[in-house]
Structures are given as structure tokens and as C-alpha cells.
Amino acid sequence: MSRRTDLDLSDDQRFALMKLRRNVADLKLEDKYDDCFLLRWLGARNFDPKGAEDMLRASMKWREEWSINKDDGWKPPQVLVDYIPNGISGYDKEGSPVVIIPFAGFDVCGLLKAAAPKDMVRYLAQRVDEYLEIARQSSLKHGPKASQVTCIVDLTDFNLRQFTWRPAAELTINLLQMYEANYPEILKACFAINAPKVFAFAFNILKNILTGNTLSKFVIFKADPSKWKPALSNAIDRDQYPAFFGGEQKDDDGNPKCVTKINQGGKVPKELYLKNGKKSIQSDDMTIVNIKKGDKLYLKYTVTLPGCYLRWQFKTEDHDIKFGILATDLENIQTVKVPIKKVSCHEFEEIGVVECKYPGEYTVVFDNSYSFIRSKKLAYNIHVTQPLEEKTINAVDQVVDVEE
């Protein structure tokens, strides 16, 4: 645990740092855990040394339990290395590393089917630690402001559907909680660009999990490059990020996304999925039914408000089934919301969400009419959720002004 002499602190803050440093001396922290590191924990607890100490000790215990950066020969599954989108393009104007996340390439469902959640947590923690070490090294040259990370998250083609699958949702929430508990005050700024309206769902979750300090670092732009490009160039010199985002960097072959630096992620091939044995479809929050051979099941849901969402989660035992959704408006005109087609929900749980733009009756169809010899055992959980609050939608739609 090393000391820094380049910190601009008030007398009270300097005293709190001295007290925290003394109180955690028994942890025998490595030199890389310097005063900038300790200040992150103090900042997360409003410079309360006792609160910062408790938070830091809990985090060190978490690192031990999860074997974070433990020298035990562990290597992350290659699928995580190849398919988790991330990378550093350069440094911002104050020397902080610039992390790029092309979020459309984050196939969380595929990754969960191809690797154990613990491996994913350990690998992501490892990557964050690597970025923080780069930031620490930069801060020795450029000063304490460089000890944080600037992030660009491209939300083009953001897909809400996969995050409605319970394992994906639980993992995402756990990762956010892990971030808040173990990586406080590491974010200098997060430019979330090309955000679609549906991102409001995710942002609503963020507001319930992340602290106000973290949320204040988010600058959210919809798909209007004339707004977000100047914001990026205001914080980062253009030769430090990809031309795809308005910078000047390109790969040797001219690729503006800089794929040699930034892992783009992508859809995980099914052949990389872990092989699971036969599992029971029994679940406490699901309705279990048997659909006879040659039969269909119709489930009707009445929507009274425009902008509601119909969410589904289902699986079958042993064999596939056809699934689709029909919508009938108040004038009794029927349209197809989701085409009826076969889904392999006996292999992996099927999840999804569709917006109900207009009031009416929405009919979920499970079709086993094509099967002449097999009945299908189906477990499902389907429900309608209310429209998003206007203030939540505005949080994403609104273009956040950045000071010149």
C-alpha cells in the first residue's frame, strides 16, 4: 500500500484517508492499492473512514471467495475471451483509459449456455482489474484524475429480449451489484450512445441498483451522431478512439471499428454450448399443462392501455412446439405480432417480450397440431406489464447537454 503526494485534498479528507490507511494496515495490501485506491472507498462512503473500511474489508473477502486474480492456474473459458465485447482504444484528455463496449455483441444468453456464471464473474472482474491497473499506471504520469476509466457504450441494436430470460436478468443484476460493492468510484464518465427507447427498461433497473454517484456519470444519447460525436471529442482526442465513433483510429486494413483493439463479441455458436442432461421443467412460478397430440393451446390476455408489454417465458419437456402471438384490436381486426413457428424450447428456455402498442386482445398460441404421436408437456409464465413511466422514457429520449 503506497502513498501518493499529488492529491488535492481538504484537511478533513486528508485526515479520513490517514485514518483509513491506518485501520486497514492489517490487510497488508499490495503497493498497487495506493491512496487513489483508498480514496475510491472513502468517496463511496462520503469520507466516513469506518464505512469505507467495512466496505473495503467486505470486498477483499469477496475477492478471496471468488478467487479474483488468484494465482491458481485458472484460465477463463475461451468462449468468454472471444465473445465478451470490450477493449481499450486509448486515453482521454486527462489520461484515463477509454474502454469501448459494443453492447450489441453481448450475447448474454449464449454466454450463459456456454460457460459457468462463476467463470463469467471471475473473468469480468479480471478484465476490470486489468483496466484499473492501466489507469493506475497512467495516473503516475498524468495525475490522480487518470486513475478512473472513461467508457463508450454503443447501444445500437440493443436487444431487450435476452434480458427477460430469468438467468440472464439475475446475472446482469448480480454483475451490477458486484460492480457497486467492489469497484466504487472507478468510472469517470460513461457515454451511452445510440440508445433506443427500449433501453428505458434497462435504465429503470440501473436506477434501482446503481448509486446516485455512479448514475451521475452516465451521459445518454439517442441515435443522433450530431449530438454524441461532439461530446466524445470534447472529452477524448480524436486520435484516441475509433473512426466508427467519429475518431481517427482505424485498423491497418481500414476497419473503422478497430477490431484488432476492440473485441466486438457476437452471437455465441450453439456448438459451443455446454451439454446439459435432461432437466425437469417443474418450476414454482410456472403453469404446467399437457398439450395433446394434434391440439393447440390458446391463452388470451386483455390489454387496456397502449404501450403495455406482453412478456413470456416457457419450456417443454423432450420435444419442440410451435409458438406465436396474435393481436385483435378494438375494431376486431386481427394481426400477427409473432409468427407461429417451431421453437426448440426443450433444449433451452424460450423468453421474450413484445410491445402492445394498442389496446385489444392478445392471444398466445402453442401449436402441437403437427404432432400426430406425441403430446407435449409445457411450462409457461406469461403476463402483461404496464407502460413505462413517462419520466423513465424521457431519461433515455432526452439528449443530455454536455458543457463545452
XYZ file of C-alpha atoms in Angstrom, residues 159-394:
236
model
C -31.775 -6.297 -27.535
C -34.039 -6.316 -24.505
C -35.366 -9.777 -25.213
C -32.442 -11.770 -23.866
C -32.510 -9.854 -20.591
C -36.072 -11.012 -19.888
C -34.758 -14.559 -19.506
C -34.504 -15.055 -15.750
C -30.919 -16.436 -15.633
C -29.740 -13.546 -17.823
C -31.603 -10.982 -15.740
C -30.272 -12.430 -12.483
C -26.701 -12.488 -13.787
C -26.958 -8.902 -15.028
C -28.279 -7.684 -11.687
C -25.597 -9.650 -9.830
C -22.890 -8.104 -12.014
C -24.223 -4.605 -11.341
C -24.318 -5.291 -7.607
C -20.809 -6.734 -7.818
C -19.649 -3.565 -9.545
C -21.152 -1.265 -6.922
C -19.840 -3.282 -3.982
C -16.318 -3.905 -5.256
C -15.438 -1.197 -7.777
C -16.686 2.095 -6.311
C -15.834 5.389 -7.972
C -13.839 3.849 -10.836
C -15.991 5.475 -13.531
C -15.126 8.975 -14.680
C -17.754 9.127 -17.436
C -19.902 6.673 -19.412
C -21.104 7.838 -22.829
C -24.060 5.591 -23.711
C -24.730 6.343 -27.385
C -27.408 5.267 -29.883
C -29.839 4.364 -27.086
C -33.236 3.121 -28.378
C -36.477 3.706 -26.476
C -36.484 0.129 -25.212
C -33.281 0.908 -23.313
C -35.594 2.685 -20.851
C -36.321 -0.736 -19.307
C -32.658 -1.345 -18.607
C -32.127 2.202 -17.398
C -35.018 1.810 -14.977
C -33.261 -1.226 -13.497
C -29.987 0.673 -13.330
C -31.623 3.401 -11.276
C -32.716 0.818 -8.710
C -29.288 -0.800 -8.371
C -26.572 1.747 -9.038
C -25.824 4.598 -6.664
C -26.523 8.209 -7.470
C -22.782 8.847 -7.795
C -22.488 6.185 -10.483
C -25.632 7.226 -12.333
C -24.414 10.828 -12.417
C -21.506 9.653 -14.596
C -23.862 8.408 -17.339
C -24.422 10.627 -20.362
C -27.140 9.035 -22.523
C -27.710 9.903 -26.183
C -30.205 8.540 -28.633
C -29.140 7.695 -32.195
C -28.087 11.197 -33.208
C -24.362 11.380 -34.053
C -24.568 15.163 -34.377
C -25.112 15.211 -30.583
C -22.830 12.480 -29.253
C -19.845 12.936 -31.571
C -19.040 16.426 -30.203
C -19.443 15.090 -26.656
C -16.863 12.384 -27.307
C -14.359 14.726 -28.956
C -14.811 17.187 -26.088
C -13.563 14.570 -23.605
C -11.245 12.479 -25.791
C -8.778 13.489 -28.504
C -9.978 12.032 -31.798
C -6.787 10.052 -32.358
C -7.624 8.047 -29.216
C -10.836 6.316 -30.340
C -12.209 4.528 -33.429
C -13.306 6.322 -36.591
C -16.594 4.417 -36.301
C -17.447 6.765 -33.435
C -16.080 9.893 -35.072
C -12.451 9.422 -34.041
C -9.430 8.872 -36.238
C -8.321 5.345 -35.370
C -8.578 2.565 -37.969
C -7.114 -0.886 -38.296
C -4.350 -1.438 -40.835
C -6.962 -2.756 -43.272
C -9.065 0.396 -42.819
C -11.695 -1.091 -40.498
C -13.174 1.911 -38.603
C -14.310 -0.277 -35.675
C -10.716 -1.172 -34.735
C -11.484 -4.854 -34.252
C -7.817 -5.541 -33.520
C -8.232 -3.482 -30.335
C -11.916 -3.800 -29.547
C -13.448 -7.264 -29.261
C -16.826 -6.955 -30.988
C -18.328 -10.024 -29.310
C -21.176 -11.568 -31.280
C -23.620 -14.454 -31.273
C -22.188 -17.466 -29.488
C -22.352 -20.521 -31.804
C -24.576 -23.278 -30.462
C -21.797 -25.819 -30.870
C -20.003 -24.024 -28.023
C -22.927 -24.505 -25.628
C -22.334 -26.746 -22.645
C -24.014 -30.116 -22.951
C -26.760 -30.432 -20.360
C -28.515 -33.563 -19.308
C -32.283 -33.926 -19.289
C -33.897 -31.484 -16.858
C -37.334 -31.356 -15.326
C -39.497 -28.440 -16.433
C -41.051 -28.175 -12.966
C -40.922 -24.586 -11.664
C -42.723 -22.847 -8.809
C -43.704 -19.771 -10.827
C -44.812 -21.584 -13.988
C -48.087 -23.149 -15.038
C -47.716 -26.766 -16.209
C -50.027 -28.134 -18.913
C -50.137 -31.089 -21.285
C -50.976 -30.274 -24.900
C -52.343 -33.369 -26.608
C -51.085 -34.582 -29.966
C -52.764 -32.662 -32.791
C -54.064 -30.000 -30.365
C -53.483 -26.294 -29.694
C -53.498 -24.128 -26.585
C -54.835 -20.552 -26.770
C -54.084 -18.109 -23.947
C -55.872 -14.754 -24.138
C -54.688 -11.529 -22.478
C -56.667 -8.285 -22.458
C -54.672 -5.064 -22.794
C -56.489 -1.864 -21.856
C -53.669 0.677 -22.163
C -51.440 1.411 -25.171
C -47.750 0.766 -24.623
C -48.081 -2.255 -22.324
C -45.699 -5.190 -22.733
C -46.520 -8.870 -23.079
C -43.715 -10.987 -21.632
C -43.279 -14.728 -21.962
C -41.112 -17.492 -20.621
C -41.728 -21.155 -21.426
C -40.137 -24.557 -21.948
C -41.179 -28.046 -22.908
C -40.009 -31.484 -21.917
C -38.215 -33.555 -24.581
C -39.658 -32.021 -27.788
C -40.230 -28.740 -29.620
C -43.546 -26.912 -30.131
C -44.898 -24.104 -32.295
C -45.391 -20.685 -30.711
C -46.814 -17.360 -31.845
C -48.890 -14.335 -30.827
C -51.980 -12.837 -32.476
C -53.400 -9.372 -31.749
C -57.052 -8.340 -32.135
C -57.724 -4.605 -31.833
C -60.909 -2.874 -30.647
C -62.267 -2.950 -34.206
C -61.871 -6.737 -34.264
C -59.035 -6.617 -36.803
C -56.526 -9.381 -36.213
C -52.784 -9.099 -36.927
C -49.810 -11.356 -36.316
C -47.475 -9.984 -33.638
C -45.181 -13.011 -33.515
C -45.356 -15.511 -36.425
C -46.267 -19.045 -35.363
C -43.246 -21.280 -35.837
C -41.353 -24.125 -34.176
C -39.116 -23.290 -31.243
C -36.626 -25.669 -29.623
C -37.733 -24.820 -26.103
C -36.952 -28.359 -24.942
C -33.252 -27.523 -25.303
C -33.256 -24.048 -23.751
C -35.937 -21.950 -22.123
C -37.641 -19.576 -24.552
C -38.051 -15.989 -23.400
C -39.255 -12.771 -24.977
C -41.221 -9.550 -24.834
C -43.364 -7.647 -27.316
C -44.860 -4.180 -27.057
C -48.662 -3.960 -27.159
C -48.963 -0.639 -28.947
C -52.759 -0.658 -28.991
C -55.496 -1.876 -26.606
C -57.138 -5.137 -27.512
C -56.901 -8.889 -27.019
C -53.562 -10.628 -27.437
C -53.655 -14.391 -27.977
C -50.642 -16.578 -27.264
C -50.749 -19.778 -29.320
C -48.966 -23.027 -28.509
C -49.473 -25.288 -31.515
C -48.948 -29.052 -31.364
C -51.229 -29.815 -34.310
C -48.309 -31.009 -36.438
C -47.548 -33.832 -33.995
C -49.571 -36.999 -34.548
C -47.866 -39.209 -31.983
C -46.577 -37.016 -29.146
C -48.250 -34.896 -26.524
C -46.128 -32.023 -25.175
C -45.609 -31.091 -21.535
C -45.359 -27.310 -21.349
C -44.401 -24.942 -18.521
C -45.119 -21.249 -19.078
C -45.179 -17.883 -17.336
C -46.852 -15.169 -19.398
C -48.046 -11.787 -18.167
C -48.739 -8.199 -19.198
C -46.734 -5.348 -17.666
C -47.825 -1.733 -17.528
C -46.407 1.010 -19.784
C -43.197 2.683 -18.715
C -43.496 5.899 -16.783
C -43.061 8.932 -18.991
C -40.165 10.204 -16.888
C -38.289 6.944 -17.485
C -38.778 7.177 -21.239
C -37.663 10.800 -21.193
